[in-house]
Coordinates of C-alpha atoms in Angstrom, one line a residue:
M1 CA 12.7 -2.8 29.5
N2 CA 15.6 -5.1 27.6
T3 CA 17.4 -3.6 25.6
K4 CA 20.5 -6.0 25.6
G5 CA 24.4 -4.6 25.5
A6 CA 24.8 -1.1 24.9
A7 CA 21.4 -0.4 23.8
F8 CA 19.6 2.5 25.2
D9 CA 15.5 4.4 25.3
R10 CA 15.3 7.6 23.7
R11 CA 15.3 9.5 27.3
S12 CA 17.6 8.3 29.0
F13 CA 19.7 8.8 25.2
L14 CA 19.7 12.5 25.5
K15 CA 20.0 12.8 28.8
G16 CA 23.2 11.2 28.8
A17 CA 24.1 13.1 26.0
M18 CA 23.2 16.6 27.3
L19 CA 24.7 15.5 30.8
A20 CA 28.3 14.0 29.4
G21 CA 30.5 16.7 30.6
A22 CA 31.3 18.4 27.3
G23 CA 28.2 20.4 26.5
T24 CA 26.6 20.0 23.3
A25 CA 30.2 18.9 22.1
A26 CA 28.8 15.1 24.1
F27 CA 25.8 15.3 21.8
G28 CA 27.7 15.2 18.9
L29 CA 28.0 19.1 18.4
V30 CA 30.3 21.3 17.7
G31 CA 30.9 25.0 18.3
C32 CA 28.6 26.7 16.2
A33 CA 29.5 30.0 14.9
A34 CA 33.2 28.5 14.1
N35 CA 30.9 26.8 11.5
G36 CA 29.4 29.4 10.0
G37 CA 25.9 28.4 12.1
A38 CA 24.4 30.2 15.2
S39 CA 26.0 34.0 16.4
N40 CA 28.3 33.6 19.0
E41 CA 25.6 34.5 21.4
A42 CA 23.4 31.4 20.5
S43 CA 26.4 29.3 20.6
S44 CA 27.7 30.5 24.2
N45 CA 23.8 30.1 25.5
A46 CA 24.3 26.3 24.4
S47 CA 27.2 25.8 25.6
T48 CA 25.8 26.9 29.0
G49 CA 22.1 26.1 28.2
S50 CA 21.5 29.7 29.5
G51 CA 23.0 29.1 32.9
T52 CA 22.4 25.2 33.1
A53 CA 25.3 23.2 31.7
G54 CA 25.5 20.6 28.6
Q55 CA 21.2 22.2 28.1
L56 CA 20.2 21.4 24.7
N57 CA 17.4 23.9 23.6
A58 CA 16.0 24.5 19.5
E59 CA 19.1 26.9 18.9
T60 CA 21.5 23.9 19.0
I61 CA 19.5 21.2 17.9
D62 CA 18.7 23.6 14.0
K63 CA 21.7 25.9 14.1
G64 CA 23.9 23.7 15.3
T65 CA 26.7 21.3 13.8
W66 CA 26.8 18.3 14.3
S67 CA 30.4 16.3 14.4
F68 CA 29.6 13.9 10.8
E69 CA 29.2 17.6 9.0
V70 CA 32.4 18.3 9.6
A71 CA 34.8 17.6 6.9
P72 CA 38.4 16.0 7.8
E73 CA 41.5 18.0 6.2
P74 CA 42.3 16.9 2.6
V75 CA 45.8 15.6 2.7
A76 CA 48.7 16.4 1.0
E77 CA 49.3 15.3 -2.5
S78 CA 52.6 13.8 -1.5
E79 CA 50.9 11.6 0.7
I80 CA 49.2 10.0 -1.4
V81 CA 50.4 7.1 -2.7
Q82 CA 48.8 5.9 -5.9
T83 CA 46.2 6.9 -8.1
Y84 CA 43.5 4.8 -10.4
E85 CA 41.6 5.8 -13.1
A86 CA 38.6 4.4 -14.8
D87 CA 35.4 6.0 -16.3
I88 CA 33.1 5.2 -13.1
I89 CA 34.3 4.5 -9.9
V90 CA 32.0 2.9 -7.8
V91 CA 32.2 2.7 -3.7
G92 CA 30.9 -0.2 -2.4
A93 CA 30.5 -3.9 -3.1
G94 CA 26.9 -4.7 -1.7
V95 CA 24.2 -5.8 -4.2
S96 CA 23.8 -1.9 -5.3
G97 CA 27.5 -1.3 -6.0
L98 CA 27.9 -4.9 -7.5
A99 CA 25.0 -4.5 -9.5
C100 CA 25.8 -1.0 -11.2
A101 CA 30.3 -2.8 -11.8
A102 CA 28.5 -5.5 -13.7
S103 CA 26.0 -3.7 -16.0
A104 CA 28.5 -0.9 -16.6
T105 CA 31.0 -3.0 -17.7
E106 CA 28.7 -5.7 -19.8
E107 CA 28.3 -2.2 -21.9
G108 CA 32.6 -1.7 -22.2
A109 CA 33.1 0.6 -19.3
D110 CA 35.9 1.1 -17.3
V111 CA 35.2 0.8 -13.9
I112 CA 36.8 -0.2 -10.8
L113 CA 34.8 -0.8 -7.6
F114 CA 36.2 -0.8 -4.2
A115 CA 34.9 -1.6 -0.8
A116 CA 35.6 -0.8 2.4
S117 CA 34.3 -4.5 2.9
S118 CA 36.7 -7.8 2.4
Q119 CA 34.8 -9.8 0.4
P120 CA 30.9 -9.0 -1.5
V121 CA 28.2 -8.3 1.0
A122 CA 24.4 -8.7 1.5
R123 CA 21.6 -9.4 3.5
G124 CA 18.3 -11.2 2.9
G125 CA 17.5 -12.3 -0.9
S126 CA 13.8 -11.0 -2.1
N127 CA 14.2 -9.0 -5.2
H128 CA 10.8 -7.7 -6.6
G129 CA 10.0 -7.2 -9.8
I130 CA 6.9 -6.7 -11.4
G131 CA 5.4 -8.4 -14.5
T132 CA 8.7 -10.8 -15.4
K133 CA 9.2 -13.5 -17.5
F134 CA 9.1 -15.7 -14.4
H135 CA 5.7 -14.1 -13.8
E136 CA 4.6 -15.3 -17.5
R137 CA 6.3 -19.0 -16.5
L138 CA 4.0 -18.4 -13.8
G139 CA 0.6 -18.1 -15.8
I140 CA 0.4 -14.7 -13.5
T141 CA -0.5 -12.0 -15.9
D142 CA -2.6 -9.6 -13.5
Y143 CA 0.6 -8.5 -12.3
T144 CA 2.7 -5.9 -14.2
K145 CA 3.5 -2.2 -14.9
D146 CA 0.1 -1.6 -16.6
T147 CA -2.1 -3.3 -13.8
V148 CA -0.4 -2.4 -10.7
D149 CA -1.2 1.0 -10.1
G150 CA -3.6 0.8 -7.4
F151 CA -1.6 -1.2 -5.5
I152 CA 1.3 1.7 -5.2
R153 CA -0.9 4.1 -5.3
Q154 CA -1.9 2.2 -1.5
E155 CA 2.0 1.8 -0.7
L156 CA 2.4 5.9 -1.4
A157 CA -0.3 6.5 1.0
R158 CA 0.8 4.2 3.2
N159 CA 4.0 6.2 3.0
G160 CA 2.2 9.0 3.4
Y161 CA 3.5 10.5 0.1
R162 CA 5.8 11.7 1.9
V163 CA 8.7 10.0 -1.0
D164 CA 9.8 10.4 -4.3
Q165 CA 7.2 9.1 -6.7
K166 CA 9.6 9.7 -9.2
K167 CA 11.5 7.0 -8.4
W168 CA 8.9 4.8 -7.1
Y169 CA 7.3 4.9 -11.2
K170 CA 10.9 4.4 -12.9
W171 CA 11.0 1.3 -10.4
V172 CA 7.4 -0.4 -12.0
N173 CA 8.3 0.9 -15.7
N174 CA 11.7 -0.4 -15.5
S175 CA 11.0 -3.6 -13.3
A176 CA 10.7 -6.2 -15.8
T177 CA 13.9 -5.2 -17.8
T178 CA 16.0 -5.4 -14.7
M179 CA 14.6 -8.7 -13.3
N180 CA 15.1 -10.5 -16.7
W181 CA 18.5 -9.7 -17.2
L182 CA 19.2 -10.8 -13.2
I183 CA 17.1 -13.8 -14.1
D184 CA 19.0 -14.7 -17.2
L185 CA 22.2 -13.6 -15.0
M186 CA 21.1 -16.6 -12.5
E187 CA 20.2 -19.2 -14.5
A188 CA 22.7 -19.2 -16.9
K189 CA 24.8 -20.1 -13.4
G190 CA 22.3 -22.9 -12.8
Y191 CA 20.9 -22.1 -10.7
I192 CA 16.9 -22.1 -9.8
T193 CA 14.5 -19.4 -10.0
T194 CA 12.0 -19.1 -7.2
M195 CA 9.1 -17.0 -6.4
E196 CA 7.4 -16.3 -2.7
I197 CA 3.8 -16.0 -2.4
G198 CA 2.1 -13.0 -1.8
Y199 CA 0.0 -12.4 0.8
T200 CA -3.4 -12.6 1.0
D201 CA -5.6 -10.1 3.2
T202 CA -8.6 -11.6 5.0
E203 CA -10.3 -7.6 4.4
G204 CA -8.3 -7.0 1.2
V205 CA -5.9 -4.2 2.8
F206 CA -2.7 -5.3 3.3
T207 CA -3.2 -8.0 0.0
A208 CA 0.0 -8.2 -2.2
H209 CA 1.3 -9.9 -5.6
P210 CA 3.9 -12.2 -5.2
G211 CA 6.8 -10.5 -7.0
S212 CA 9.7 -11.8 -4.9
H213 CA 12.3 -12.9 -6.3
N214 CA 15.1 -15.4 -4.9
W215 CA 17.7 -18.0 -5.9
V216 CA 18.2 -21.9 -4.9
E217 CA 21.2 -23.9 -5.5
Q218 CA 19.6 -27.2 -5.6
A219 CA 14.6 -27.8 -5.5
D220 CA 14.3 -29.7 -2.1
G221 CA 11.0 -28.0 -0.8
N222 CA 13.8 -26.7 2.3
E223 CA 15.9 -24.4 1.0
S224 CA 14.8 -20.6 1.8
G225 CA 16.2 -18.2 -1.5
A226 CA 14.9 -15.5 0.9
A227 CA 17.6 -15.7 3.6
T228 CA 20.6 -17.4 1.6
G229 CA 19.6 -16.5 -2.3
E230 CA 21.4 -13.1 -2.0
N231 CA 24.6 -14.7 -1.6
L232 CA 24.6 -16.6 -5.1
V233 CA 23.8 -13.1 -6.2
I234 CA 26.7 -11.2 -5.5
A235 CA 29.1 -14.6 -6.4
M236 CA 27.6 -13.5 -9.6
Y237 CA 28.0 -10.3 -10.0
E238 CA 31.3 -10.2 -8.6
E239 CA 32.3 -12.6 -11.0
K240 CA 31.1 -11.2 -14.1
I241 CA 32.2 -7.9 -13.1
K242 CA 36.1 -9.9 -13.3
E243 CA 34.9 -11.7 -16.4
Q244 CA 34.2 -8.0 -18.1
G245 CA 37.4 -6.5 -17.5
G246 CA 36.3 -5.0 -14.4
Q247 CA 38.9 -4.2 -11.0
I248 CA 38.0 -4.6 -7.7
H249 CA 39.9 -3.8 -4.7
Y250 CA 38.5 -5.4 -1.1
S251 CA 39.5 -3.9 2.5
T252 CA 39.8 -0.1 1.2
V253 CA 38.0 2.4 2.6
G254 CA 36.9 6.0 1.2
Q255 CA 37.9 8.9 3.1
Y256 CA 36.1 11.8 1.5
L257 CA 35.1 12.8 -2.0
V258 CA 37.2 15.4 -4.1
R259 CA 34.9 18.5 -5.5
E260 CA 36.9 20.5 -8.1
D261 CA 36.4 24.7 -7.8
D262 CA 36.9 25.1 -4.3
N263 CA 33.8 22.8 -3.5
T264 CA 31.7 24.4 -6.1
G265 CA 32.1 21.7 -9.6
R266 CA 32.2 18.4 -10.5
V267 CA 33.0 15.3 -7.6
S268 CA 36.3 14.1 -9.7
A269 CA 37.2 11.8 -7.3
I270 CA 37.9 9.9 -3.7
V271 CA 40.5 9.6 -1.6
A272 CA 40.6 6.4 0.2
K273 CA 43.3 4.0 2.7
D274 CA 44.0 0.8 1.3
P275 CA 44.5 -2.4 3.3
D276 CA 48.0 -1.1 4.2
G277 CA 46.7 2.3 5.4
N278 CA 48.1 4.4 2.6
Y279 CA 46.3 6.9 0.4
V280 CA 45.3 5.9 -2.5
K281 CA 43.0 8.0 -5.1
Y282 CA 40.2 6.7 -6.8
V283 CA 39.8 9.6 -10.3
G284 CA 36.6 8.9 -11.8
R285 CA 36.2 10.3 -15.6
K286 CA 32.5 9.6 -15.7
A287 CA 31.4 9.6 -12.0
I288 CA 32.0 8.8 -8.8
V289 CA 28.9 6.0 -7.4
L290 CA 28.8 5.7 -3.7
A291 CA 26.9 2.6 -2.6
T292 CA 27.7 1.7 0.9
G293 CA 25.0 1.5 2.8
D294 CA 23.1 2.6 6.2
F295 CA 23.9 4.8 8.5
S296 CA 22.5 2.9 12.0
A297 CA 26.1 2.1 13.5
N298 CA 26.9 6.2 13.4
R299 CA 25.1 7.4 17.3
D300 CA 25.0 11.2 16.1
M301 CA 23.2 10.0 12.6
M302 CA 20.8 8.3 13.8
A303 CA 20.0 11.2 16.9
K304 CA 19.5 13.4 14.0
Y305 CA 18.1 11.7 11.8
C306 CA 16.2 8.4 13.3
S307 CA 16.1 9.3 17.1
W308 CA 13.2 7.4 17.5
V309 CA 14.1 3.9 17.0
A310 CA 17.3 4.4 20.3
P311 CA 15.7 2.1 22.2
L312 CA 16.1 -0.8 19.7
L313 CA 19.5 0.4 18.7
Q314 CA 23.3 -1.0 19.9
Y315 CA 26.6 0.3 18.7
N316 CA 29.2 -2.4 18.3
E317 CA 32.7 -2.1 16.7
V318 CA 31.8 -1.4 12.3
D319 CA 32.4 -4.9 10.9
Y320 CA 32.3 -3.8 6.7
D321 CA 32.1 -7.8 6.6
A322 CA 28.7 -8.4 7.8
M323 CA 26.2 -9.7 6.2
F324 CA 23.4 -9.4 9.2
Q325 CA 24.1 -7.6 12.1
F326 CA 21.0 -6.1 14.0
G327 CA 21.1 -3.4 16.3
G328 CA 23.6 -0.8 14.2
L329 CA 25.1 -1.9 10.6
G330 CA 26.7 0.8 9.1
P331 CA 28.5 4.1 9.7
G332 CA 27.3 6.4 7.2
D333 CA 30.5 6.6 4.9
G334 CA 29.2 7.5 2.3
Q335 CA 26.1 10.0 3.3
K336 CA 29.2 11.8 5.3
M337 CA 31.2 12.0 2.6
G338 CA 28.6 13.4 0.2
L339 CA 27.6 16.2 2.5
W340 CA 30.8 17.5 2.9
V341 CA 30.7 18.3 -0.5
G342 CA 27.1 19.8 -0.5
A343 CA 24.7 17.7 -0.9
A344 CA 21.7 18.1 1.2
W345 CA 20.2 15.3 3.3
Q346 CA 17.1 13.7 2.2
Q347 CA 13.3 15.9 2.6
T348 CA 11.7 13.3 4.4
L349 CA 12.3 12.8 8.0
P350 CA 12.6 10.5 9.9
N351 CA 14.3 8.2 7.9
A352 CA 12.7 5.0 7.9
P353 CA 13.9 2.0 9.4
M354 CA 13.7 -1.5 9.3
I355 CA 12.2 -2.9 12.0
D356 CA 11.0 -6.7 12.6
A357 CA 9.4 -8.4 15.8
V358 CA 6.9 -11.4 14.2
G359 CA 9.2 -14.1 15.7
P360 CA 8.5 -16.6 16.7
M361 CA 5.2 -16.2 17.7
P362 CA 3.5 -18.8 14.8
Y363 CA 2.1 -17.0 12.0
R364 CA 0.2 -18.2 9.1
Q365 CA 1.3 -16.6 5.9
S366 CA 4.3 -14.8 4.4
I367 CA 4.3 -11.4 5.7
A368 CA 1.6 -12.1 8.7
D369 CA 1.9 -11.1 12.0
F370 CA 0.7 -13.2 14.6
S371 CA -3.1 -13.2 14.3
G372 CA -4.2 -14.6 17.3
L373 CA -4.6 -13.2 20.7
L374 CA -2.4 -10.9 21.6
L375 CA -1.8 -9.2 25.2
N376 CA 0.2 -6.3 26.9
K377 CA 2.0 -6.2 30.6
K378 CA -1.1 -5.1 32.2
G379 CA -3.1 -8.1 30.7
E380 CA -5.1 -6.0 28.1
R381 CA -5.5 -7.1 24.2
Y382 CA -4.7 -3.7 22.3
S383 CA -5.2 -4.2 18.9
N384 CA -7.0 -5.7 15.7
E385 CA -4.1 -8.5 14.8
D386 CA -5.3 -8.5 11.5
V387 CA -2.3 -6.7 10.6
I388 CA 1.4 -7.2 8.6
F389 CA 4.2 -8.2 10.9
S390 CA 5.7 -4.7 10.5
Y391 CA 2.3 -2.6 12.0
G392 CA 2.2 -5.3 14.7
T393 CA 5.5 -4.9 15.3
Y394 CA 4.8 -0.7 16.1
A395 CA 1.9 -1.5 18.4
M396 CA 3.7 -3.7 20.1
M397 CA 6.2 -0.7 20.3
M398 CA 3.9 1.1 21.8
Q399 CA 2.7 -1.0 24.9
P400 CA 4.7 -1.0 28.1
D401 CA 8.4 -1.8 28.2
M402 CA 7.5 -3.0 24.4
T403 CA 6.3 -5.9 25.5
R404 CA 4.0 -8.5 24.1
Y405 CA 2.3 -11.6 25.0
G406 CA 0.3 -14.1 22.1
I407 CA -1.4 -16.9 23.6
W408 CA -2.9 -19.9 22.1
D409 CA -3.8 -23.6 22.3
A410 CA -3.1 -27.3 19.8
A411 CA -6.4 -26.6 18.1
Y412 CA -4.5 -23.8 16.7
A413 CA -2.5 -25.7 14.5
N414 CA -5.4 -26.6 12.6
W415 CA -6.9 -23.4 11.9
F416 CA -5.0 -23.2 8.6
D417 CA -4.6 -25.7 6.3
S418 CA -1.0 -25.3 5.8
W419 CA 1.1 -22.6 7.6
E420 CA 2.6 -20.6 4.6
T421 CA 5.9 -18.5 6.4
F422 CA 8.1 -16.0 5.5
G423 CA 10.0 -17.2 1.7
T424 CA 7.4 -20.2 1.1
T425 CA 7.7 -20.2 -2.8
I426 CA 4.9 -20.8 -5.1
V427 CA 5.9 -23.6 -7.4
E428 CA 6.4 -27.0 -4.4
N429 CA 10.2 -27.6 -4.2
E430 CA 11.3 -24.8 -5.8
G431 CA 12.6 -23.4 -2.5
K432 CA 10.8 -23.2 0.9
N433 CA 8.0 -25.1 1.2
P434 CA 4.3 -24.5 3.6
T435 CA 4.7 -26.1 6.8
T436 CA 1.5 -29.0 7.7
P437 CA -0.5 -28.3 10.6
E438 CA 0.9 -31.5 12.3
E439 CA 4.5 -29.8 11.5
Q440 CA 3.4 -26.8 13.2
L441 CA 2.4 -28.3 16.4
A442 CA 5.6 -30.3 16.7
S443 CA 7.6 -27.1 16.1
W444 CA 5.8 -25.5 19.1
D445 CA 6.6 -28.2 21.2
S446 CA 10.2 -28.1 19.4
N447 CA 10.2 -24.4 21.1
V448 CA 8.9 -25.6 24.3
G449 CA 12.7 -27.4 24.5
K450 CA 14.2 -24.5 23.5
G451 CA 12.8 -22.0 26.1
T452 CA 11.2 -19.6 23.4
F453 CA 7.6 -21.1 24.0
V454 CA 5.5 -22.2 27.5
K455 CA 3.2 -24.8 27.5
G456 CA 0.5 -26.0 29.8
D457 CA -2.2 -28.2 30.3
T458 CA -4.4 -25.1 31.1
V459 CA -4.4 -21.7 29.9
E460 CA -3.7 -20.7 33.9
E461 CA -1.0 -22.7 33.6
V462 CA 0.5 -20.8 30.7
I463 CA 0.0 -17.3 31.8
A464 CA 1.7 -18.2 35.3
Q465 CA 5.2 -19.0 33.3
L466 CA 4.9 -16.1 30.9
D467 CA 7.3 -13.4 32.8
G468 CA 5.5 -9.9 33.8
L469 CA 1.9 -10.8 32.6
D470 CA -0.7 -9.8 34.9
P471 CA -2.1 -12.7 36.1
E472 CA -5.7 -11.8 36.6
N473 CA -6.0 -9.0 33.4
A474 CA -5.1 -11.6 31.4
K475 CA -7.2 -14.0 32.7
K476 CA -9.8 -12.1 32.1
S477 CA -9.2 -11.4 28.8
V478 CA -8.6 -14.9 27.3
E479 CA -12.0 -15.3 28.8
R480 CA -13.6 -12.1 26.8
Y481 CA -11.4 -13.4 23.3
N482 CA -13.3 -16.5 23.4
E483 CA -16.9 -15.0 24.0
L484 CA -15.8 -13.1 21.0
C485 CA -15.0 -16.0 19.3
E486 CA -17.9 -17.8 19.8
A487 CA -19.9 -15.4 18.7
K488 CA -18.5 -14.7 15.3
H489 CA -17.7 -11.0 15.7
D490 CA -15.1 -9.1 17.3
D491 CA -17.0 -6.0 19.4
D492 CA -13.9 -4.6 20.5
F493 CA -11.2 -4.7 17.4
H494 CA -13.3 -5.6 15.1
K495 CA -11.4 -8.2 13.3
N496 CA -12.2 -10.6 10.5
P497 CA -14.1 -13.9 11.7
A498 CA -12.1 -16.1 10.1
L499 CA -9.4 -15.6 12.6
L500 CA -11.2 -15.3 15.9
A501 CA -9.7 -18.7 17.0
P502 CA -10.4 -20.0 20.1
I503 CA -8.3 -20.6 23.1
K504 CA -10.3 -23.9 24.4
E505 CA -8.6 -27.2 23.3
G506 CA -5.4 -27.9 25.1
P507 CA -2.4 -28.1 25.8
F508 CA -2.0 -24.5 25.7
Y509 CA 0.5 -22.4 24.5
G510 CA 1.8 -19.4 25.2
C511 CA 5.0 -16.2 24.1
K512 CA 6.3 -13.6 25.3
L513 CA 8.6 -11.2 23.0
E514 CA 10.3 -7.9 23.8
M515 CA 11.0 -5.4 21.3
N516 CA 15.4 -5.3 21.4
P517 CA 18.2 -4.9 19.3
S518 CA 17.5 -7.8 17.2
N519 CA 14.7 -6.1 15.7
F520 CA 16.1 -3.7 14.4
L521 CA 17.7 -4.1 11.0
C522 CA 19.1 -1.3 9.6
V523 CA 17.8 2.1 8.4
T524 CA 17.4 3.8 4.7
G525 CA 17.5 6.7 3.4
G526 CA 20.2 9.7 3.5
L527 CA 21.5 11.4 0.7
R528 CA 19.4 13.4 -1.3
T529 CA 18.6 11.4 -5.1
N530 CA 17.0 12.8 -7.9
E531 CA 15.6 9.7 -10.3
N532 CA 18.7 9.7 -11.8
M533 CA 21.0 8.5 -9.1
Q534 CA 22.2 12.1 -9.2
V535 CA 23.3 13.3 -6.1
C536 CA 21.7 16.8 -5.7
D537 CA 22.2 20.0 -3.3
E538 CA 19.5 22.2 -1.1
Q539 CA 18.3 23.5 -4.6
N540 CA 18.2 19.7 -5.7
E541 CA 20.4 20.5 -8.3
P542 CA 22.3 17.2 -9.4
I543 CA 26.0 17.5 -8.2
K544 CA 28.2 16.6 -11.3
G545 CA 29.7 13.7 -11.5
L546 CA 28.3 12.0 -7.9
Y547 CA 25.8 9.5 -8.0
N548 CA 24.5 6.5 -5.0
L549 CA 22.1 4.0 -5.3
G550 CA 21.0 1.0 -2.9
I551 CA 20.0 2.1 0.5
M552 CA 21.6 5.3 0.9
V553 CA 19.6 6.4 -1.6
G554 CA 16.9 9.3 -0.5
D555 CA 13.5 9.7 -0.3
S556 CA 12.7 6.2 -1.3
Y557 CA 10.4 5.5 1.9
A558 CA 9.0 7.2 4.9
N559 CA 7.3 6.3 8.4
C560 CA 8.4 2.9 8.4
Y561 CA 10.0 0.0 5.6
N562 CA 6.8 -2.0 5.7
F563 CA 7.9 -4.9 4.2
A564 CA 4.3 -4.6 1.6
I565 CA 6.0 -4.7 -1.0
C566 CA 8.6 -7.5 0.2
G567 CA 12.1 -6.9 -1.7
H568 CA 11.7 -3.8 -2.4
N569 CA 14.1 -2.0 -1.7
L570 CA 16.7 -5.5 -3.2
G571 CA 14.2 -4.6 -6.1
M572 CA 14.3 -1.0 -6.8
N573 CA 17.1 1.1 -5.2
C574 CA 19.9 -2.1 -5.1
N575 CA 19.0 -3.6 -8.3
T576 CA 16.8 -2.0 -10.6
F577 CA 18.2 2.0 -10.0
A578 CA 21.8 0.0 -10.2
Y579 CA 21.0 -1.7 -13.2
M580 CA 20.3 1.4 -15.6
L581 CA 22.3 3.7 -14.4
G582 CA 25.5 1.2 -15.1
K583 CA 24.2 1.3 -18.7
D584 CA 23.4 5.2 -18.1
L585 CA 27.0 5.7 -17.2
A586 CA 28.4 3.8 -19.8
K587 CA 27.2 5.4 -22.8
A588 CA 27.2 9.0 -21.5

């Protein structure tokens, strides 16, 4: 298994934690009884494993206290060198924190935003909206809040209905207002609004309307707003906040929240460390809003809340300025601070990760996976390849060593009239254009030169170059696949005949793809959050004065973040809810 660096599989992850020589403490657990958890007897048994040193058991995991759940001791007031006060304190300079501060200051609210990063941060650029003014410009009239119910219900089903529907429908009903606001702000800066194509599924199962808005600086047919457009958005938000009287303090790291009445009342402040390492306090007269990002770089939190993705994790030093950092991103600062003042964790477990493994195999459209022949290391075809890339990824993770191989021929380039890869926009030259079959073929040869693809005059030559692939079974699988293509019926996995492209016309190409940390983007969710972005306790009662936004909002996604609503998190949790919360707090 290729896990790169400090990555690890789940079995070795758990085993290493158990045998590290410190009993349960090595697994991020501290003594249970001292923290009001298990009894002394249970603590003793957990430590000794009923005779086996370091052994974990259900009592330990269920009732033990994880180290990240233990709050630090508050610092003395004399150690706090400065206190700042505002109506609203926003913590985090990602899209959601910036959007909230921009919205609130637009209404005249007194806002201070502070962030651990030294600059605004963002990733990607797809901002999904429903029924916006840009849809109207494009003549798209069948994707509005009143026509989208069937699609939303499909997505809720894919999430197992283990999500908060109040949030989803609040987004549906208010998405257009927020996105129109953002469109106006970006176009006032001279940027060009673009919209990514939707996805047309051969069977209609995964068909998705176009809704991902992004922005480019110039219309040249090459610039991908899906890849870089959010950098323009956060720069605009930062400028707007300052113009409207808001303050931004960078390189300032939150330490803990202050909740009144012996941790039972209102959250009124947050203590942080400034760039010089001094303790400072931020008092929020109306609210403290957490927008601090994910927890995927926190080993213990991932072990508790999303352990199954352990093979894809690696733990680098936390970089608060990272735009894209795969294998683990945020340390979970906001989630921990919320837990320390009585917030509950979200109800849906495990937390849903964002995982992507489509590239570099050729794919025909937007969020599609490679739809040609896929084999595992045994040389066996293992799935109907007609899926979106998220589900193709999960099918791949079930294969030996989480490895797959794609094989295709030169004629495959002409199987589709055009190749509309991720980020391709609807209007020509407004952002990224689709590629032609000739351009696709040239890109394959380029990848051969880079060592990403292999190439041969025969299928056997290609198979021989694909390291780890069983050659005899692979050859049989190609022959079988060609028989199915000729019959125009997939007896094995019932793939749509339109995608049964034979592998007969040389030269031939192949690619090996192994899951590794570069396929893991981040993890979603965290603190239990209601539809008004109030952080809640175990009884689902809001904790007064405390809110959160962005990817850390709990119960938005389940199973996996499937990308079927491309740009859903940016559109819903980061922009719509942030915009609405800013307005609500300003008027409170």
